[in-house]
PDB file of C-alpha atoms in Angstrom:
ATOM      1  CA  UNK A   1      27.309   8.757 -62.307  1.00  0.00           C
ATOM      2  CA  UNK A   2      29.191   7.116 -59.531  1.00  0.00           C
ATOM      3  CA  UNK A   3      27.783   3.808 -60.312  1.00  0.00           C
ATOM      4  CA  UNK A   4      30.253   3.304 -63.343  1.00  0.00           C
ATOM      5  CA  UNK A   5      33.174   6.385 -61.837  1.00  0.00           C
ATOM      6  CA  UNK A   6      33.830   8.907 -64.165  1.00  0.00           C
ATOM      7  CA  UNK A   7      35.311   6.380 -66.712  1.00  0.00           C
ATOM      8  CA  UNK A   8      32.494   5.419 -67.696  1.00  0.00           C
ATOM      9  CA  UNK A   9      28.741   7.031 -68.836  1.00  0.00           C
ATOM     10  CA  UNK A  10      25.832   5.433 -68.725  1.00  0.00           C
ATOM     11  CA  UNK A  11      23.229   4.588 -71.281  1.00  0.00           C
ATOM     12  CA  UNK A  12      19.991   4.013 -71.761  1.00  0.00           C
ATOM     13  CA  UNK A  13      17.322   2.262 -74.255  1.00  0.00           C
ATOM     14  CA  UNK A  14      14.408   0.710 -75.076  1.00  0.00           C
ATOM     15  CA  UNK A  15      16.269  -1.675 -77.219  1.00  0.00           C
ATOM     16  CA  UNK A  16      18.319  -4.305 -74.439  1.00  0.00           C
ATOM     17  CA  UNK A  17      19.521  -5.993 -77.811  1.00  0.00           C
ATOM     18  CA  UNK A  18      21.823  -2.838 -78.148  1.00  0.00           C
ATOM     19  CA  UNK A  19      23.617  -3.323 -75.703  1.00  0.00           C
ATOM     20  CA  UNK A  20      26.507  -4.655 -76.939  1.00  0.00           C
ATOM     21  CA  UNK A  21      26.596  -2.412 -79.878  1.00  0.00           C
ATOM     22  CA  UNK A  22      26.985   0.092 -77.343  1.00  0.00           C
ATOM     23  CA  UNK A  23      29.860  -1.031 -75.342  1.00  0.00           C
ATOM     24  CA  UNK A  24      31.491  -1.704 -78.547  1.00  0.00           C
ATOM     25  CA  UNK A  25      31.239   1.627 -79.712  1.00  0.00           C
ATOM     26  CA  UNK A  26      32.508   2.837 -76.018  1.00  0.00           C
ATOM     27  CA  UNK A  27      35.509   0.818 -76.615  1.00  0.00           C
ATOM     28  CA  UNK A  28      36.211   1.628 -79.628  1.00  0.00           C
ATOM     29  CA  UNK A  29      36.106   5.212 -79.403  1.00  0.00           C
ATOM     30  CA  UNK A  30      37.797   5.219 -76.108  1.00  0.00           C
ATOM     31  CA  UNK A  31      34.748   6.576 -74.563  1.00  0.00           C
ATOM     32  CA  UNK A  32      33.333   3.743 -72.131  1.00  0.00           C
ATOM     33  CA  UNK A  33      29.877   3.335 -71.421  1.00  0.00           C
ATOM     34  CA  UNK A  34      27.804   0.622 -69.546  1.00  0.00           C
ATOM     35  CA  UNK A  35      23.941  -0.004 -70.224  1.00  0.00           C
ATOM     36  CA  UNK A  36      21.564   0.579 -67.324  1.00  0.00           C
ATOM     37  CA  UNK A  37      18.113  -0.842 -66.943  1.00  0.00           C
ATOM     38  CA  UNK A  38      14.749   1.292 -67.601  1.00  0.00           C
ATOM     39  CA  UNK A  39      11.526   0.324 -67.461  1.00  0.00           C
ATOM     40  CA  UNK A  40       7.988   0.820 -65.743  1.00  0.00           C
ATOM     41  CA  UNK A  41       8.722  -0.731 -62.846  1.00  0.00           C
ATOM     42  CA  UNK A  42      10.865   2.107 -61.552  1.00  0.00           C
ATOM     43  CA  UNK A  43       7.512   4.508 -61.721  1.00  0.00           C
ATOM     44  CA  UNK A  44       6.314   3.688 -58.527  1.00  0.00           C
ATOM     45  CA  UNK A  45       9.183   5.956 -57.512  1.00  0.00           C
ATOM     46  CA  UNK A  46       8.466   8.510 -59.593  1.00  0.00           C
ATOM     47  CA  UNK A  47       4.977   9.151 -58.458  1.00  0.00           C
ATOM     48  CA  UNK A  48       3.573  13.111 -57.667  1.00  0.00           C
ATOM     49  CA  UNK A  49       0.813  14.335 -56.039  1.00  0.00           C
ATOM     50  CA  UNK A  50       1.399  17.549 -58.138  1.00  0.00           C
ATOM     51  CA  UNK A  51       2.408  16.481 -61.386  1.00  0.00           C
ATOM     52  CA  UNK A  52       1.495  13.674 -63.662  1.00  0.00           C
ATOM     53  CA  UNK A  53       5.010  12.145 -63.027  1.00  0.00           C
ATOM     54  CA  UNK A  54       8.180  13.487 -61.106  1.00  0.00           C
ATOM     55  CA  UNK A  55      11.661  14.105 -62.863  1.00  0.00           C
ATOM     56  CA  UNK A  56      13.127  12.437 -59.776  1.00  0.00           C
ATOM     57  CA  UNK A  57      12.649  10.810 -56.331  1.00  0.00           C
ATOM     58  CA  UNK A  58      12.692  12.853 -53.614  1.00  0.00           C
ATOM     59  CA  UNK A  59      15.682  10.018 -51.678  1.00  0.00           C
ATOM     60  CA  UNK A  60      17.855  10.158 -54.504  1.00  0.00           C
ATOM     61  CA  UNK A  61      18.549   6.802 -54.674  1.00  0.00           C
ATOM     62  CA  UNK A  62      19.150   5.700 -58.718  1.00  0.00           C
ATOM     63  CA  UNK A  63      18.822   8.587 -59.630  1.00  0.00           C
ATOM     64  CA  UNK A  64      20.217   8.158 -62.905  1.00  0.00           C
ATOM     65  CA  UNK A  65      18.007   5.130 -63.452  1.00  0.00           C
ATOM     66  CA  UNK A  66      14.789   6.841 -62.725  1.00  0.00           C
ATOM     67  CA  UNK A  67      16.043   9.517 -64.974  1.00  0.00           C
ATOM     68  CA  UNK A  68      16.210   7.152 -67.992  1.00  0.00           C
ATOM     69  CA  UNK A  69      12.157   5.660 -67.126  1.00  0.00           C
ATOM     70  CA  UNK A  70      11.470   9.600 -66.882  1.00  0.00           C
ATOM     71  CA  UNK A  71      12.605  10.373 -70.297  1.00  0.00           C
ATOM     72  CA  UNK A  72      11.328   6.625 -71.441  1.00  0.00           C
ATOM     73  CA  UNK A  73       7.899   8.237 -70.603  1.00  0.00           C
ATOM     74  CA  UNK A  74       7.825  10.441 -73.184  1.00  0.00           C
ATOM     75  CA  UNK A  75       9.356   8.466 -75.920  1.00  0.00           C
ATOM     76  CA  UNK A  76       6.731   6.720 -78.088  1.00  0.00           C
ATOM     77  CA  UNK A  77       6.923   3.029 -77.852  1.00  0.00           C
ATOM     78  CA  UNK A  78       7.878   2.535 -81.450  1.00  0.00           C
ATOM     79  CA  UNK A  79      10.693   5.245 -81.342  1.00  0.00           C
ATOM     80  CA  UNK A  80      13.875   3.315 -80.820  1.00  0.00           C
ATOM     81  CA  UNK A  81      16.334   5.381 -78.541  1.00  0.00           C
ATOM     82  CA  UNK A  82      19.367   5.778 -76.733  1.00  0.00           C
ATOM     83  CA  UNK A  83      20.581   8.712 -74.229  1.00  0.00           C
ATOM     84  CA  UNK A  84      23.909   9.106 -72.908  1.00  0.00           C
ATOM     85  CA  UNK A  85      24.680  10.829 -69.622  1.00  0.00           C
ATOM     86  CA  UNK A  86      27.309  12.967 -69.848  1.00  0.00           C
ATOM     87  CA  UNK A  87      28.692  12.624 -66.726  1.00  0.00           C
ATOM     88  CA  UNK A  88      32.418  11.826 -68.151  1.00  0.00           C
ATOM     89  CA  UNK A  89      32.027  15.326 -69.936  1.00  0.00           C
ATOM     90  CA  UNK A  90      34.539  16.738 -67.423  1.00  0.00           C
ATOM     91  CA  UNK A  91      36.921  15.236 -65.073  1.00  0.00           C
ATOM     92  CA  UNK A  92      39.795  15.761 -63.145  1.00  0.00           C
ATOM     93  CA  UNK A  93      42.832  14.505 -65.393  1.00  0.00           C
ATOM     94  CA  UNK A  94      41.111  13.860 -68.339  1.00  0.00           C
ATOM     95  CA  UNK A  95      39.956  10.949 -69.842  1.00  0.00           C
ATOM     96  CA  UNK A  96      41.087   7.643 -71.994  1.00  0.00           C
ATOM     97  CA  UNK A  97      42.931   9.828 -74.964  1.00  0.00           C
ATOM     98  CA  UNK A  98      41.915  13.681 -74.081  1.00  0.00           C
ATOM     99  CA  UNK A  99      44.183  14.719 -70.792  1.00  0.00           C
ATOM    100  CA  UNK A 100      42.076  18.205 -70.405  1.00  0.00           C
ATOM    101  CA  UNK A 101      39.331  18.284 -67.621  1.00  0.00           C
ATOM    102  CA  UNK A 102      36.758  18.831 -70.111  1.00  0.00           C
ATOM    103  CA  UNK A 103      36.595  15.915 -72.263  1.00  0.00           C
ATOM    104  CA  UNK A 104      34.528  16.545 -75.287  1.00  0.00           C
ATOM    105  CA  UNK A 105      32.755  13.006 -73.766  1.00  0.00           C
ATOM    106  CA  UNK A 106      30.077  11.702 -76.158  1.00  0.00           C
ATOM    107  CA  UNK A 107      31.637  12.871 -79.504  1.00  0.00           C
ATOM    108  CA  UNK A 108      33.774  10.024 -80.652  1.00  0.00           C
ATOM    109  CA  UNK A 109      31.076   8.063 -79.423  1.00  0.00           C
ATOM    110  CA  UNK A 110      28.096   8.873 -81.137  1.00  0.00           C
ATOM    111  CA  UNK A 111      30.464   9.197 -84.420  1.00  0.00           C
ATOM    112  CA  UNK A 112      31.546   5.383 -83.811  1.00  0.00           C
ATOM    113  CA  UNK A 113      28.002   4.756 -83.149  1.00  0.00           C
ATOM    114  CA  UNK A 114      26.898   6.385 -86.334  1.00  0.00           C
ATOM    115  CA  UNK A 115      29.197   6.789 -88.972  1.00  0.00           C
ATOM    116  CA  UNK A 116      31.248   3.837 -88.286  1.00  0.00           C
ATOM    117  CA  UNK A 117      28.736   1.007 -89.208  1.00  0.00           C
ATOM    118  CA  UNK A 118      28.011  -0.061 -85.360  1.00  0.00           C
ATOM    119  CA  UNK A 119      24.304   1.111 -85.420  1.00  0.00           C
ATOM    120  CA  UNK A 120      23.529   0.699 -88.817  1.00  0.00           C
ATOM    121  CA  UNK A 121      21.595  -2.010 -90.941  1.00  0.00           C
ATOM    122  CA  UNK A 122      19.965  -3.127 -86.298  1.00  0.00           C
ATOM    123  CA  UNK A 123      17.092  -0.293 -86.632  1.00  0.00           C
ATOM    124  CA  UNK A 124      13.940  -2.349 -85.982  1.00  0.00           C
TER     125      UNK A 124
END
């Protein structure tokens, strides 16, 4: 996700108020991330004259954007949920505390996010 470089992932949800809880939890674990918007107004984009929507726009522009309304699509509006791209999984040099190319990215994160009381007690 070049938006953010490979520092950072980028994550998506149907809850904005999350945010922060998010980027906290990046921090924390040394595993960045930075919130992206989502939403209906990005299916215009996704439109298909073969299926009932596409995975992805044929000019590849936000990709990673349209990817999160994609997968919002099938989520059922009273399922709260977050999805983390993965593109810090491997890179060049490592990342934050892990020096190997593949990082383990996502791990520490969704622990902090779990375990360690960041996303629990805010469930709607």
């Amino acid at each position: 996700l070049n938006a953010v470089t490979s520092r950072y992932s980028g994550v998506f949800t149907n809850r904005p108020d999350l945010h922060p809880v998010l980027k906290k939890s990046g921090r924390e674990s040394g595993e960045r991330v930075w919130p992206f918007p989502i939403g209906k107004e990005y299916l215009e984009e996704l439109k298909s004259d073969t299926a009932d929507i596409a995975q992805c726009s044929p000019g590849g522009g936000g990709d990673h954007i349209l990817a999160g309304s994609f997968l919002q699509e099938f989520v059922d509006d009273k399922c709260d949920w977050v999805h983390v791209d993965l593109s810090s999984v491997s890179r060049k040099g490592g990342l934050a505390h892990v020096p190997t190319q593949l990082t383990g990215f996502g791990v520490r994160f969704s622990l902090n996010l779990i375990i360690d009381k960041n996303i629990a007690g805010i469930a709607g």
